[in-house]
């Protein structure tokens, strides 16, 4: 067990039972010309977390620990996208329509790929999820259970939408969830800050939040002491 300084109190990480989950670091949300940009968001805020997220991925890869990458993605015929979700875009930019990086939020399109700096490596799990949360219609819970995983460390975008939804879904399924502050971001800084406060409130009602340095330092110290 590794004790990590975190809010609202230290997080106990269990090597062998912990996976990293990187939510939706796809070009559609991060790069200019993608879905997020087309909706009028400042995507540079999200781009700025790529180095910290790469470092976090590196911590897990060095140890051979499991890594899950998700993409918000729909089938090309949009049969897995409720009409209500399609209607929610702006009139000019809707899921499935052609954008500068291909059809928005459609599997296999250039904009739907994870940014090259964070691309999955062989052996890592990649999940296409039609919802904001990572468990809806993905079979992920069964896969994580099959690997004996009980603890999930979260990164990705956006903090208050797909990351928070996924973390809440995981919390309800019994996972011990830790979000890494520098490896998540929102188009709206106040929403990131509020989400973190919501997660750690009431004794960690959704989970824990830690700084990347505190996770890295705790892993190193535990390994040095072993
Ligand atoms: N991944 C994710 O958060 N999907 C979104 O649609 N987020 C927005 O903030 N729009």
PDB file of C-alpha atoms in Angstrom, residues 67-177:
ATOM      1  CA  UNK A  67      -3.852   2.123 -18.268  1.00  0.00           C
ATOM      2  CA  UNK A  68      -7.295   2.816 -19.717  1.00  0.00           C
ATOM      3  CA  UNK A  69      -7.756   5.493 -22.387  1.00  0.00           C
ATOM      4  CA  UNK A  70     -11.276   6.597 -23.278  1.00  0.00           C
ATOM      5  CA  UNK A  71     -12.621   8.479 -26.265  1.00  0.00           C
ATOM      6  CA  UNK A  72     -16.073  10.008 -26.525  1.00  0.00           C
ATOM      7  CA  UNK A  73     -17.078   8.350 -29.776  1.00  0.00           C
ATOM      8  CA  UNK A  74     -20.189   7.275 -31.649  1.00  0.00           C
ATOM      9  CA  UNK A  75     -20.713   4.705 -34.364  1.00  0.00           C
ATOM     10  CA  UNK A  76     -20.734   6.166 -37.895  1.00  0.00           C
ATOM     11  CA  UNK A  77     -24.509   5.546 -38.191  1.00  0.00           C
ATOM     12  CA  UNK A  78     -25.012   7.332 -34.826  1.00  0.00           C
ATOM     13  CA  UNK A  79     -27.222   4.437 -33.653  1.00  0.00           C
ATOM     14  CA  UNK A  80     -25.597   4.792 -30.215  1.00  0.00           C
ATOM     15  CA  UNK A  81     -26.216   8.550 -29.976  1.00  0.00           C
ATOM     16  CA  UNK A  82     -29.569   9.620 -28.554  1.00  0.00           C
ATOM     17  CA  UNK A  83     -31.325  12.330 -30.608  1.00  0.00           C
ATOM     18  CA  UNK A  84     -31.387  14.452 -27.452  1.00  0.00           C
ATOM     19  CA  UNK A  85     -27.560  14.498 -27.452  1.00  0.00           C
ATOM     20  CA  UNK A  86     -27.399  15.448 -31.139  1.00  0.00           C
ATOM     21  CA  UNK A  87     -29.890  18.295 -30.628  1.00  0.00           C
ATOM     22  CA  UNK A  88     -27.811  19.719 -27.745  1.00  0.00           C
ATOM     23  CA  UNK A  89     -24.947  20.996 -30.001  1.00  0.00           C
ATOM     24  CA  UNK A  90     -25.102  24.460 -31.480  1.00  0.00           C
ATOM     25  CA  UNK A  91     -27.220  24.656 -34.647  1.00  0.00           C
ATOM     26  CA  UNK A  92     -24.144  24.769 -36.877  1.00  0.00           C
ATOM     27  CA  UNK A  93     -22.042  22.118 -35.104  1.00  0.00           C
ATOM     28  CA  UNK A  94     -23.633  18.791 -34.353  1.00  0.00           C
ATOM     29  CA  UNK A  95     -22.323  15.314 -33.565  1.00  0.00           C
ATOM     30  CA  UNK A  96     -21.843  13.387 -36.797  1.00  0.00           C
ATOM     31  CA  UNK A  97     -21.456  16.481 -38.972  1.00  0.00           C
ATOM     32  CA  UNK A  98     -18.335  17.157 -40.959  1.00  0.00           C
ATOM     33  CA  UNK A  99     -15.761  19.346 -39.207  1.00  0.00           C
ATOM     34  CA  UNK A 100     -12.175  20.268 -40.123  1.00  0.00           C
ATOM     35  CA  UNK A 101     -10.991  16.985 -38.549  1.00  0.00           C
ATOM     36  CA  UNK A 102     -13.722  14.761 -39.937  1.00  0.00           C
ATOM     37  CA  UNK A 103     -17.128  13.900 -38.542  1.00  0.00           C
ATOM     38  CA  UNK A 104     -17.502  15.189 -35.020  1.00  0.00           C
ATOM     39  CA  UNK A 105     -17.270  12.552 -32.249  1.00  0.00           C
ATOM     40  CA  UNK A 106     -17.430   9.677 -34.732  1.00  0.00           C
ATOM     41  CA  UNK A 107     -15.223   6.606 -34.286  1.00  0.00           C
ATOM     42  CA  UNK A 108     -12.270   6.382 -36.654  1.00  0.00           C
ATOM     43  CA  UNK A 109     -12.303  10.054 -37.699  1.00  0.00           C
ATOM     44  CA  UNK A 110      -9.033  12.039 -37.318  1.00  0.00           C
ATOM     45  CA  UNK A 111     -10.535  14.290 -34.642  1.00  0.00           C
ATOM     46  CA  UNK A 112     -11.553  11.267 -32.619  1.00  0.00           C
ATOM     47  CA  UNK A 113      -7.970  10.069 -32.128  1.00  0.00           C
ATOM     48  CA  UNK A 114      -6.115  10.613 -28.875  1.00  0.00           C
ATOM     49  CA  UNK A 115      -3.550  13.414 -29.225  1.00  0.00           C
ATOM     50  CA  UNK A 116      -0.275  11.884 -30.471  1.00  0.00           C
ATOM     51  CA  UNK A 117       1.672  12.811 -27.323  1.00  0.00           C
ATOM     52  CA  UNK A 118      -0.635  10.588 -25.225  1.00  0.00           C
ATOM     53  CA  UNK A 119      -1.443   7.825 -27.708  1.00  0.00           C
ATOM     54  CA  UNK A 120      -2.119   4.388 -26.248  1.00  0.00           C
ATOM     55  CA  UNK A 121       0.605   1.761 -26.447  1.00  0.00           C
ATOM     56  CA  UNK A 122       0.146  -1.950 -27.094  1.00  0.00           C
ATOM     57  CA  UNK A 123      -1.490  -3.680 -24.164  1.00  0.00           C
ATOM     58  CA  UNK A 124      -3.313  -0.596 -22.907  1.00  0.00           C
ATOM     59  CA  UNK A 125      -7.119  -0.548 -22.892  1.00  0.00           C
ATOM     60  CA  UNK A 126      -8.873   1.872 -25.258  1.00  0.00           C
ATOM     61  CA  UNK A 127     -12.600   2.416 -24.736  1.00  0.00           C
ATOM     62  CA  UNK A 128     -14.962   4.190 -27.115  1.00  0.00           C
ATOM     63  CA  UNK A 129     -17.755   5.523 -24.950  1.00  0.00           C
ATOM     64  CA  UNK A 130     -21.026   6.933 -26.280  1.00  0.00           C
ATOM     65  CA  UNK A 131     -21.839   8.669 -23.001  1.00  0.00           C
ATOM     66  CA  UNK A 132     -20.124  11.251 -20.860  1.00  0.00           C
ATOM     67  CA  UNK A 133     -19.472   8.533 -18.274  1.00  0.00           C
ATOM     68  CA  UNK A 134     -17.096   5.666 -19.041  1.00  0.00           C
ATOM     69  CA  UNK A 135     -19.307   2.809 -17.868  1.00  0.00           C
ATOM     70  CA  UNK A 136     -22.454   3.447 -19.937  1.00  0.00           C
ATOM     71  CA  UNK A 137     -22.614   0.907 -22.799  1.00  0.00           C
ATOM     72  CA  UNK A 138     -18.887   0.050 -22.667  1.00  0.00           C
ATOM     73  CA  UNK A 139     -18.537  -3.161 -20.631  1.00  0.00           C
ATOM     74  CA  UNK A 140     -15.626  -1.497 -18.821  1.00  0.00           C
ATOM     75  CA  UNK A 141     -16.719  -2.452 -15.302  1.00  0.00           C
ATOM     76  CA  UNK A 142     -16.589  -6.142 -16.200  1.00  0.00           C
ATOM     77  CA  UNK A 143     -13.126  -5.741 -17.739  1.00  0.00           C
ATOM     78  CA  UNK A 144     -11.790  -3.914 -14.674  1.00  0.00           C
ATOM     79  CA  UNK A 145     -13.332  -6.521 -12.380  1.00  0.00           C
ATOM     80  CA  UNK A 146     -11.748  -9.247 -14.487  1.00  0.00           C
ATOM     81  CA  UNK A 147      -8.354  -7.639 -13.810  1.00  0.00           C
ATOM     82  CA  UNK A 148      -9.094  -7.480 -10.073  1.00  0.00           C
ATOM     83  CA  UNK A 149      -8.897  -3.677  -9.998  1.00  0.00           C
ATOM     84  CA  UNK A 150     -10.363  -1.730  -7.089  1.00  0.00           C
ATOM     85  CA  UNK A 151      -8.558   1.633  -7.321  1.00  0.00           C
ATOM     86  CA  UNK A 152      -8.680   4.149 -10.189  1.00  0.00           C
ATOM     87  CA  UNK A 153      -6.496   7.214 -10.733  1.00  0.00           C
ATOM     88  CA  UNK A 154      -8.167   9.753 -13.036  1.00  0.00           C
ATOM     89  CA  UNK A 155      -6.901  12.280 -15.578  1.00  0.00           C
ATOM     90  CA  UNK A 156      -8.329  13.930 -18.673  1.00  0.00           C
ATOM     91  CA  UNK A 157     -10.986  16.302 -19.890  1.00  0.00           C
ATOM     92  CA  UNK A 158     -13.199  17.993 -19.146  1.00  0.00           C
ATOM     93  CA  UNK A 159     -13.075  17.970 -15.369  1.00  0.00           C
ATOM     94  CA  UNK A 160     -16.737  18.761 -14.798  1.00  0.00           C
ATOM     95  CA  UNK A 161     -18.212  16.758 -17.676  1.00  0.00           C
ATOM     96  CA  UNK A 162     -16.673  13.406 -18.661  1.00  0.00           C
ATOM     97  CA  UNK A 163     -14.118  13.162 -15.843  1.00  0.00           C
ATOM     98  CA  UNK A 164     -16.574  13.963 -13.082  1.00  0.00           C
ATOM     99  CA  UNK A 165     -19.312  11.764 -14.591  1.00  0.00           C
ATOM    100  CA  UNK A 166     -16.897   8.840 -14.930  1.00  0.00           C
ATOM    101  CA  UNK A 167     -15.534   9.322 -11.425  1.00  0.00           C
ATOM    102  CA  UNK A 168     -19.024   9.403  -9.939  1.00  0.00           C
ATOM    103  CA  UNK A 169     -19.996   6.281 -11.869  1.00  0.00           C
ATOM    104  CA  UNK A 170     -16.825   4.567 -10.614  1.00  0.00           C
ATOM    105  CA  UNK A 171     -17.484   5.680  -7.047  1.00  0.00           C
ATOM    106  CA  UNK A 172     -20.963   4.143  -7.180  1.00  0.00           C
ATOM    107  CA  UNK A 173     -19.428   0.874  -8.413  1.00  0.00           C
ATOM    108  CA  UNK A 174     -17.125   0.708  -5.402  1.00  0.00           C
ATOM    109  CA  UNK A 175     -13.831   1.950  -6.862  1.00  0.00           C
ATOM    110  CA  UNK A 176     -11.544   4.124  -4.717  1.00  0.00           C
ATOM    111  CA  UNK A 177     -11.008   7.124  -6.994  1.00  0.00           C
TER     112      UNK A 177
END
